[in-house]
Amino acid sequence: MTQITSSFPHSSRGELFYGADYNPEQWSRETWDEDVKLMKQAGVNVVSLAIFSWAIIEVADDKWDFAWLDEVINLLHKNGIAVDLATATASPPPWLTKAHPEVLPVTKNGEILYPGGRQHWRPTSPIFRRYALRLVEQLAKRYGSHPAVIAWHVNNELGCHNNYDFSDDAAEAFRTWLKERYGTVDKLNFAWGTAFWSQHYVDFADILPPRQAATFPNPTQQLDWARFSSDALGAHLDAELEALHKHSPGVPVTTNYMLGRGTRGMDVSSWKVDFVSNDHYRVQTEPDERDELSFSANLTSGVAHGAPWWLMEHSTSAVNWQGINIPKRSGEMARDSLTHVAHGADAVCYFQWRQSKAGAEKYHSAMVPHVGPDSQLFRDVVKLGENMKALAEIRGSHRVTAPIAILFDWDCWWASELDSHPSSRVNYYREALDWFVALLDLGIRADAVTSRTDLSKYKVVIAPVLYLVDDPLQQRIHDYVHDGGHFITTYFSGIVDVNDHAKLGGYPGAFRDLLGIRIEEFAPLLDWDKVQLDDGTEATMWTDPIDIIGKSVEVIRKYDSGDVKGRPAVTRNCAGKGTAAYVSTRLGVQGLKKLLPDLLKGTKAQSTLPPSLRGPVEQVIRSDGHTEWEFLINRTDDPIDLKDIEGDLLVSTGVERKARLAERGIAVFRRKL
């Protein structure tokens, strides 16, 4: 689980932080003065600086130019704007890669990723690490005690483009990692099952990364490679963090995670920071993309253990990197930002402050667009700044625990989507999101949490596609159920152990006895096939021919078509003081919405919203133990009546009166406990 080693950055005025990445090096000195004036107008009180500035800070090997950075930091400080100072290591300058091309990443096919974009460095390169730490130390020594600097920002989006490097540096580091994990080659051979396909090793020196092979690479090797690659990025984070703590003690350190559907390579739950930060961008061509924003923010809170966190980047409107980049509609900017606040963010920042006029991201929206401050977008930015100030009192409060947890695990994400499986259509993130959205549709709050979380505080724990289950997690889930908890899992769960070895004796392996069922063989569906359940629900992608082996198993749904017609599709078993349920097929949001009321019977996990708001409105609650703040988020394009909501209206977006929530709006109510 993410180790949070310090407190959230201090606000001298007791406000929530509001700001953006600021890139003054792209603009004239005269523009800086206008920027500061507009920042104050918008309520901006923090900016992130120097994220991609290495080439103009260290203009040649060990030749430094800090004059411009000195000036801009002093200008910001003079105007009451705090600085989240980046270590500037995200993109090495041309002189470094020219002198040391061996720092450049290599693909699995052996192709070198050349300069010209960004993040062209190997996480395991000792040469890159040496130059990067020299830069970090220079910055920390120079600015570590500057009163403007409230936080350090390590690198940028670690692993976004260089998560998997197959270079010789990476190969050597991989071998070292494997030695630490297994100790002996014999133990590695057992874990990797190398008796298969004549892969037996006699020396760690013979092991390579899973580079392009003739056919499927060893699956446990692939899984360990994913673990190693995430750990390698975490090790680079550790190195920069350690240097910052040494030379700038007392200033908290973070790095911006990318918790979302498209960035599975980094298990940030195992990384160490002083406080958690996240970047999030909507992918508007994806289904349920607004709710995916909420799921990502919710999971970020889970990684942060419910403590306040920092939204480091998102967009005011359109991005530039999707096939078609759609601007946000009226109300969406504020709703998106404040949804993150609802889920625990005490800072809301954008990429970026002023929209670039050149470069790859010149069509990415910003707080000040190309058209300038005389624009609806900037007026919306100013209005949101006012709302952020009005919400200052929630600073430091924590997310209130929901009745239901959705378990999220990176090992399962990686392992469940490996090749040579019963179906390549399994989508771990999509299945978890479906359960979250179905609960939103029912008006029931849920927490997305890591598999290392204490489960005892939840009435219900849902673990979709919990494919890989180690012995400690299996025991924790067993104890949770027998102590009175209610556990729900799905198809392709409990199948393998920590080494990706199948658990023998019948599926679902780790949970067979707990669920009271046994499956002899998987029965995935072709893309064009569907099956029907006995309540009329259509299911896709997967089925399981279930045999009941427990004496207290209740069949909640049966299959009504296909080769599994008449067999159980959804079951629930009583075990100890609790229950364990199994959903053997993919139901999608609508099917889960129909099923969940039956699965939740007797669990006391229920909605606390008035019936008319269940579905159209997402409810999130923060509290400091004395006061409770209820966020009501309109998931629809229509206004909604709020006549049954108690408390004082603290903030609203587009709400003209307390009893009405605007389309795509958000309202925050305060109640004393």
PDB file of C-alpha atoms in Angstrom, residues 419-557:
ATOM      1  CA  ASP A 419      -2.002 -13.913 -23.276  1.00  0.00           C
ATOM      2  CA  SER A 420      -2.932 -17.592 -23.812  1.00  0.00           C
ATOM      3  CA  HIS A 421      -5.988 -17.380 -21.544  1.00  0.00           C
ATOM      4  CA  PRO A 422      -9.497 -18.807 -22.029  1.00  0.00           C
ATOM      5  CA  SER A 423     -10.586 -15.420 -23.406  1.00  0.00           C
ATOM      6  CA  SER A 424      -8.613 -12.365 -24.451  1.00  0.00           C
ATOM      7  CA  ARG A 425     -11.750 -10.272 -23.909  1.00  0.00           C
ATOM      8  CA  VAL A 426     -11.369 -10.096 -20.127  1.00  0.00           C
ATOM      9  CA  ASN A 427     -11.035  -6.424 -19.179  1.00  0.00           C
ATOM     10  CA  TYR A 428     -10.200  -6.055 -15.510  1.00  0.00           C
ATOM     11  CA  TYR A 429     -10.680  -2.298 -15.233  1.00  0.00           C
ATOM     12  CA  ARG A 430     -13.920  -2.363 -17.226  1.00  0.00           C
ATOM     13  CA  GLU A 431     -15.455  -5.015 -14.945  1.00  0.00           C
ATOM     14  CA  ALA A 432     -14.552  -3.072 -11.796  1.00  0.00           C
ATOM     15  CA  LEU A 433     -15.950   0.103 -13.344  1.00  0.00           C
ATOM     16  CA  ASP A 434     -19.195  -1.667 -14.287  1.00  0.00           C
ATOM     17  CA  TRP A 435     -19.847  -2.590 -10.660  1.00  0.00           C
ATOM     18  CA  PHE A 436     -19.087   0.952  -9.545  1.00  0.00           C
ATOM     19  CA  VAL A 437     -21.431   2.472 -12.155  1.00  0.00           C
ATOM     20  CA  ALA A 438     -24.199  -0.004 -11.331  1.00  0.00           C
ATOM     21  CA  LEU A 439     -23.981   1.049  -7.679  1.00  0.00           C
ATOM     22  CA  LEU A 440     -24.092   4.704  -8.737  1.00  0.00           C
ATOM     23  CA  ASP A 441     -27.238   3.914 -10.703  1.00  0.00           C
ATOM     24  CA  LEU A 442     -28.766   2.549  -7.492  1.00  0.00           C
ATOM     25  CA  GLY A 443     -27.621   5.561  -5.456  1.00  0.00           C
ATOM     26  CA  ILE A 444     -25.329   3.458  -3.251  1.00  0.00           C
ATOM     27  CA  ARG A 445     -21.904   4.750  -2.256  1.00  0.00           C
ATOM     28  CA  ALA A 446     -18.883   2.509  -2.754  1.00  0.00           C
ATOM     29  CA  ASP A 447     -15.162   2.917  -2.065  1.00  0.00           C
ATOM     30  CA  ALA A 448     -12.624   1.699  -4.594  1.00  0.00           C
ATOM     31  CA  VAL A 449      -9.790   0.354  -2.426  1.00  0.00           C
ATOM     32  CA  THR A 450      -6.613  -1.643  -2.866  1.00  0.00           C
ATOM     33  CA  SER A 451      -6.470  -5.298  -1.910  1.00  0.00           C
ATOM     34  CA  ARG A 452      -4.271  -4.395   1.077  1.00  0.00           C
ATOM     35  CA  THR A 453      -7.093  -2.399   2.699  1.00  0.00           C
ATOM     36  CA  ASP A 454      -8.677  -3.399   6.012  1.00  0.00           C
ATOM     37  CA  LEU A 455     -11.912  -5.048   4.883  1.00  0.00           C
ATOM     38  CA  SER A 456     -13.598  -5.197   8.278  1.00  0.00           C
ATOM     39  CA  LYS A 457     -15.051  -1.674   8.027  1.00  0.00           C
ATOM     40  CA  TYR A 458     -17.173  -2.593   4.998  1.00  0.00           C
ATOM     41  CA  LYS A 459     -20.535  -4.340   5.007  1.00  0.00           C
ATOM     42  CA  VAL A 460     -19.932  -5.693   1.504  1.00  0.00           C
ATOM     43  CA  VAL A 461     -16.718  -6.329  -0.427  1.00  0.00           C
ATOM     44  CA  ILE A 462     -16.961  -6.764  -4.201  1.00  0.00           C
ATOM     45  CA  ALA A 463     -13.902  -8.271  -5.915  1.00  0.00           C
ATOM     46  CA  PRO A 464     -14.418  -8.431  -9.688  1.00  0.00           C
ATOM     47  CA  VAL A 465     -12.065 -10.729 -11.633  1.00  0.00           C
ATOM     48  CA  LEU A 466      -9.910 -11.404  -8.569  1.00  0.00           C
ATOM     49  CA  TYR A 467      -7.894 -13.769 -10.725  1.00  0.00           C
ATOM     50  CA  LEU A 468      -4.674 -13.932  -8.691  1.00  0.00           C
ATOM     51  CA  VAL A 469      -5.010 -14.600  -4.971  1.00  0.00           C
ATOM     52  CA  ASP A 470      -2.054 -15.111  -2.664  1.00  0.00           C
ATOM     53  CA  ASP A 471      -2.422 -17.029   0.585  1.00  0.00           C
ATOM     54  CA  PRO A 472      -2.651 -13.971   2.894  1.00  0.00           C
ATOM     55  CA  LEU A 473      -5.431 -12.374   0.803  1.00  0.00           C
ATOM     56  CA  GLN A 474      -7.298 -15.678   0.612  1.00  0.00           C
ATOM     57  CA  GLN A 475      -7.158 -15.954   4.410  1.00  0.00           C
ATOM     58  CA  ARG A 476      -8.228 -12.328   4.920  1.00  0.00           C
ATOM     59  CA  ILE A 477     -11.280 -12.806   2.713  1.00  0.00           C
ATOM     60  CA  HIS A 478     -12.119 -16.092   4.471  1.00  0.00           C
ATOM     61  CA  ASP A 479     -11.898 -14.377   7.863  1.00  0.00           C
ATOM     62  CA  TYR A 480     -13.900 -11.374   6.653  1.00  0.00           C
ATOM     63  CA  VAL A 481     -16.799 -13.602   5.578  1.00  0.00           C
ATOM     64  CA  HIS A 482     -16.734 -15.840   8.629  1.00  0.00           C
ATOM     65  CA  ASP A 483     -16.759 -12.754  10.866  1.00  0.00           C
ATOM     66  CA  GLY A 484     -19.965 -11.515   9.235  1.00  0.00           C
ATOM     67  CA  GLY A 485     -18.908  -9.778   6.027  1.00  0.00           C
ATOM     68  CA  HIS A 486     -20.569 -10.220   2.662  1.00  0.00           C
ATOM     69  CA  PHE A 487     -18.234 -11.047  -0.224  1.00  0.00           C
ATOM     70  CA  ILE A 488     -19.105 -10.918  -3.935  1.00  0.00           C
ATOM     71  CA  THR A 489     -16.781 -12.073  -6.690  1.00  0.00           C
ATOM     72  CA  THR A 490     -17.065 -12.920 -10.368  1.00  0.00           C
ATOM     73  CA  TYR A 491     -15.986 -15.191 -13.168  1.00  0.00           C
ATOM     74  CA  PHE A 492     -12.210 -15.775 -13.531  1.00  0.00           C
ATOM     75  CA  SER A 493     -11.570 -15.220  -9.817  1.00  0.00           C
ATOM     76  CA  GLY A 494      -9.479 -17.252  -7.388  1.00  0.00           C
ATOM     77  CA  ILE A 495      -7.834 -19.050 -10.288  1.00  0.00           C
ATOM     78  CA  VAL A 496      -4.077 -18.752  -9.663  1.00  0.00           C
ATOM     79  CA  ASP A 497      -1.596 -18.132  -6.877  1.00  0.00           C
ATOM     80  CA  VAL A 498       1.068 -15.442  -6.622  1.00  0.00           C
ATOM     81  CA  ASN A 499       3.204 -17.306  -9.213  1.00  0.00           C
ATOM     82  CA  ASP A 500       0.335 -17.535 -11.719  1.00  0.00           C
ATOM     83  CA  HIS A 501       0.061 -21.274 -11.017  1.00  0.00           C
ATOM     84  CA  ALA A 502      -3.430 -22.688 -11.350  1.00  0.00           C
ATOM     85  CA  LYS A 503      -5.015 -23.719  -8.057  1.00  0.00           C
ATOM     86  CA  LEU A 504      -5.944 -27.360  -8.590  1.00  0.00           C
ATOM     87  CA  GLY A 505      -9.090 -29.233  -7.649  1.00  0.00           C
ATOM     88  CA  GLY A 506     -11.598 -27.206  -9.635  1.00  0.00           C
ATOM     89  CA  TYR A 507     -12.352 -23.539 -10.131  1.00  0.00           C
ATOM     90  CA  PRO A 508     -12.674 -21.016  -8.570  1.00  0.00           C
ATOM     91  CA  GLY A 509      -9.660 -22.412  -6.739  1.00  0.00           C
ATOM     92  CA  ALA A 510      -9.029 -20.079  -3.802  1.00  0.00           C
ATOM     93  CA  PHE A 511     -12.760 -19.510  -3.212  1.00  0.00           C
ATOM     94  CA  ARG A 512     -14.199 -22.913  -4.130  1.00  0.00           C
ATOM     95  CA  ASP A 513     -15.037 -23.956  -0.577  1.00  0.00           C
ATOM     96  CA  LEU A 514     -16.019 -20.448   0.555  1.00  0.00           C
ATOM     97  CA  LEU A 515     -18.481 -20.147  -2.331  1.00  0.00           C
ATOM     98  CA  GLY A 516     -19.627 -23.744  -2.128  1.00  0.00           C
ATOM     99  CA  ILE A 517     -19.339 -24.272  -5.880  1.00  0.00           C
ATOM    100  CA  ARG A 518     -17.078 -26.142  -8.286  1.00  0.00           C
ATOM    101  CA  ILE A 519     -16.381 -25.504 -11.978  1.00  0.00           C
ATOM    102  CA  GLU A 520     -14.646 -28.140 -14.098  1.00  0.00           C
ATOM    103  CA  GLU A 521     -14.034 -26.053 -17.215  1.00  0.00           C
ATOM    104  CA  PHE A 522     -14.431 -22.435 -18.314  1.00  0.00           C
ATOM    105  CA  ALA A 523     -16.993 -21.691 -21.024  1.00  0.00           C
ATOM    106  CA  PRO A 524     -16.189 -18.279 -22.512  1.00  0.00           C
ATOM    107  CA  LEU A 525     -18.419 -16.942 -25.266  1.00  0.00           C
ATOM    108  CA  LEU A 526     -17.599 -15.827 -28.780  1.00  0.00           C
ATOM    109  CA  ASP A 527     -17.990 -12.125 -29.510  1.00  0.00           C
ATOM    110  CA  TRP A 528     -21.336 -12.594 -31.238  1.00  0.00           C
ATOM    111  CA  ASP A 529     -22.794 -15.010 -28.677  1.00  0.00           C
ATOM    112  CA  LYS A 530     -25.036 -14.104 -25.747  1.00  0.00           C
ATOM    113  CA  VAL A 531     -26.843 -16.067 -23.094  1.00  0.00           C
ATOM    114  CA  GLN A 532     -29.979 -15.203 -21.212  1.00  0.00           C
ATOM    115  CA  LEU A 533     -30.612 -15.528 -17.495  1.00  0.00           C
ATOM    116  CA  ASP A 534     -33.928 -16.589 -16.031  1.00  0.00           C
ATOM    117  CA  ASP A 535     -34.826 -12.978 -15.232  1.00  0.00           C
ATOM    118  CA  GLY A 536     -34.420 -11.954 -18.881  1.00  0.00           C
ATOM    119  CA  THR A 537     -30.971 -10.367 -18.465  1.00  0.00           C
ATOM    120  CA  GLU A 538     -28.570 -10.841 -21.371  1.00  0.00           C
ATOM    121  CA  ALA A 539     -24.999 -11.836 -20.537  1.00  0.00           C
ATOM    122  CA  THR A 540     -21.876 -11.872 -22.697  1.00  0.00           C
ATOM    123  CA  MET A 541     -18.231 -12.955 -22.921  1.00  0.00           C
ATOM    124  CA  TRP A 542     -18.115 -15.644 -20.248  1.00  0.00           C
ATOM    125  CA  THR A 543     -20.106 -18.451 -18.663  1.00  0.00           C
ATOM    126  CA  ASP A 544     -19.250 -21.099 -16.091  1.00  0.00           C
ATOM    127  CA  PRO A 545     -20.919 -24.523 -15.826  1.00  0.00           C
ATOM    128  CA  ILE A 546     -21.326 -24.458 -12.040  1.00  0.00           C
ATOM    129  CA  ASP A 547     -21.789 -27.490  -9.804  1.00  0.00           C
ATOM    130  CA  ILE A 548     -23.082 -26.874  -6.291  1.00  0.00           C
ATOM    131  CA  ILE A 549     -20.926 -28.539  -3.610  1.00  0.00           C
ATOM    132  CA  GLY A 550     -21.981 -26.611  -0.516  1.00  0.00           C
ATOM    133  CA  LYS A 551     -24.988 -27.445   1.627  1.00  0.00           C
ATOM    134  CA  SER A 552     -26.140 -23.852   2.125  1.00  0.00           C
ATOM    135  CA  VAL A 553     -25.749 -22.478  -1.391  1.00  0.00           C
ATOM    136  CA  GLU A 554     -28.653 -20.453  -2.758  1.00  0.00           C
ATOM    137  CA  VAL A 555     -29.075 -20.112  -6.524  1.00  0.00           C
ATOM    138  CA  ILE A 556     -30.034 -16.506  -7.213  1.00  0.00           C
ATOM    139  CA  ARG A 557     -30.069 -16.680 -11.034  1.00  0.00           C
TER     140      ARG A 557
END
